[in-house]
mmCIF file of C-alpha atoms in Angstrom:
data_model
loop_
_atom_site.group_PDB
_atom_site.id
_atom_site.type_symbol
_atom_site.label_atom_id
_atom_site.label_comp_id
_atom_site.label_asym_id
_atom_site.label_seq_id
_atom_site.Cartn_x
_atom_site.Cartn_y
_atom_site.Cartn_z
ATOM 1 C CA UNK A 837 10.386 -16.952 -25.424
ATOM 2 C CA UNK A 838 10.995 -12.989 -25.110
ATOM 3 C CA UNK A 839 11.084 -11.340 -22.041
ATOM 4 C CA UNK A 840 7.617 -9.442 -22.573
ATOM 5 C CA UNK A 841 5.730 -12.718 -23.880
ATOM 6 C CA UNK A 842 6.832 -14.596 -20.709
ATOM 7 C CA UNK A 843 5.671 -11.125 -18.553
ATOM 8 C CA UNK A 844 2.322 -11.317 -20.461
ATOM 9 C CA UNK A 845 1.569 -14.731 -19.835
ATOM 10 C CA UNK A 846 2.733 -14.451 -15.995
ATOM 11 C CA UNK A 847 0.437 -11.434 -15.746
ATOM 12 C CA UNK A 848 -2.323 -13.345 -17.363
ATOM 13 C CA UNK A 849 -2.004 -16.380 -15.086
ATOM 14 C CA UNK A 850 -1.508 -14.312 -12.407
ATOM 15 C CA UNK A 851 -4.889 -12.699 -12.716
ATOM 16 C CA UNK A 852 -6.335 -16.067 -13.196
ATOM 17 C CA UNK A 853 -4.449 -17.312 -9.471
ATOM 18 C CA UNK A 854 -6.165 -14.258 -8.228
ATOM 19 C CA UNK A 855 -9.641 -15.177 -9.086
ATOM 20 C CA UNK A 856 -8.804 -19.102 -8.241
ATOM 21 C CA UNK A 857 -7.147 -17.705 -4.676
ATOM 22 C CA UNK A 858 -10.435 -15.694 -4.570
ATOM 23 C CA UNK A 859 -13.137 -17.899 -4.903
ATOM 24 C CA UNK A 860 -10.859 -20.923 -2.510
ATOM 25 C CA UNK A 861 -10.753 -18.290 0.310
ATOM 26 C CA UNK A 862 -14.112 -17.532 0.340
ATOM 27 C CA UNK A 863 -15.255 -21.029 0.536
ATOM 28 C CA UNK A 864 -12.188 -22.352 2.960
ATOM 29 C CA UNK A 865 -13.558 -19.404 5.377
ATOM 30 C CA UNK A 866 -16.934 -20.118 5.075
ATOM 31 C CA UNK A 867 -16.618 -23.675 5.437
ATOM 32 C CA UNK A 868 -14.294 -23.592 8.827
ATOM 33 C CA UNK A 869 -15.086 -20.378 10.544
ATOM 34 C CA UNK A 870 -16.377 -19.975 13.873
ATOM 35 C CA UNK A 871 -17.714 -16.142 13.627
ATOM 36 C CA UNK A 872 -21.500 -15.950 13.887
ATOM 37 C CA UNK A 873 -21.339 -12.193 13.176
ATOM 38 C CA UNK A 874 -19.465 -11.150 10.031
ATOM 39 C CA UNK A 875 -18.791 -14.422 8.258
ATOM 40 C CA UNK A 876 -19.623 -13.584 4.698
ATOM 41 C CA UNK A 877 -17.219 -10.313 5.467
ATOM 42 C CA UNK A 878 -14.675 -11.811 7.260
ATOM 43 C CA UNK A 879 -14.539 -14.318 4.056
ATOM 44 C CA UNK A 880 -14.459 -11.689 1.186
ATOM 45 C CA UNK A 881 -12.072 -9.899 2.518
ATOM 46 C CA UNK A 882 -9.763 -12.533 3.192
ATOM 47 C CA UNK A 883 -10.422 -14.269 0.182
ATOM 48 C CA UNK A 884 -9.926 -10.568 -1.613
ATOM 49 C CA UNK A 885 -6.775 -9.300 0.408
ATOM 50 C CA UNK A 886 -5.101 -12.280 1.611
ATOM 51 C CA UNK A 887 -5.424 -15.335 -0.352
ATOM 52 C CA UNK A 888 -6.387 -14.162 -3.879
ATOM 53 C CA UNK A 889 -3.219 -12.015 -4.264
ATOM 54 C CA UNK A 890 -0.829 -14.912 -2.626
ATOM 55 C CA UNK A 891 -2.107 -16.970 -5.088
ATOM 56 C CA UNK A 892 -1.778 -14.915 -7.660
ATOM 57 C CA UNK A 893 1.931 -14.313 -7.201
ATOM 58 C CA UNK A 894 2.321 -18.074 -6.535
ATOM 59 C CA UNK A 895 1.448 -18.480 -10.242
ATOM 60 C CA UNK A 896 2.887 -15.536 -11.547
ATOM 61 C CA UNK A 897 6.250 -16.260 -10.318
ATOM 62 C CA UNK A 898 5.901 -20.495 -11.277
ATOM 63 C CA UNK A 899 4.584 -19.327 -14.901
ATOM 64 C CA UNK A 900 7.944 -16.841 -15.103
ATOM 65 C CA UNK A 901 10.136 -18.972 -14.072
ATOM 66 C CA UNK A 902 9.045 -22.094 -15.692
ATOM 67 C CA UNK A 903 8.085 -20.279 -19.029
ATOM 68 C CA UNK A 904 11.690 -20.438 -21.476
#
């Protein structure tokens, strides 16, 4: 596989990690936090800035790497 098919398809999957890391932080947070305050906040932005894009390069960097 060329070098720009196998950057195409890790930038695909990574997107799709993203919205997978997205959604699973949102409902991990929700599910086990203790703030009474801000918990739909505190989730999206974790889920947004924290999980989504360490997900994202999780799957980017398996799909490279595993994609000859």
């Amino acid at each position: 596989m060329t070098f720009l098919k196998r950057s195409a398809l890790s930038l695909g999957l990574g997107f799709l990690g993203y919205l997978v890391g997205l959604f699973g932080g949102l409902g991990l947070v929700l599910l086990l936090s203790n703030n009474q305050h801000d918990r739909s906040m505190e989730a999206a932005m974790t889920g947004a800035f924290v999980v989504g894009p360490l997900t994202a390069l999780l799957f980017a960097t398996v799909s490279f790497v595993r994609s000859k």
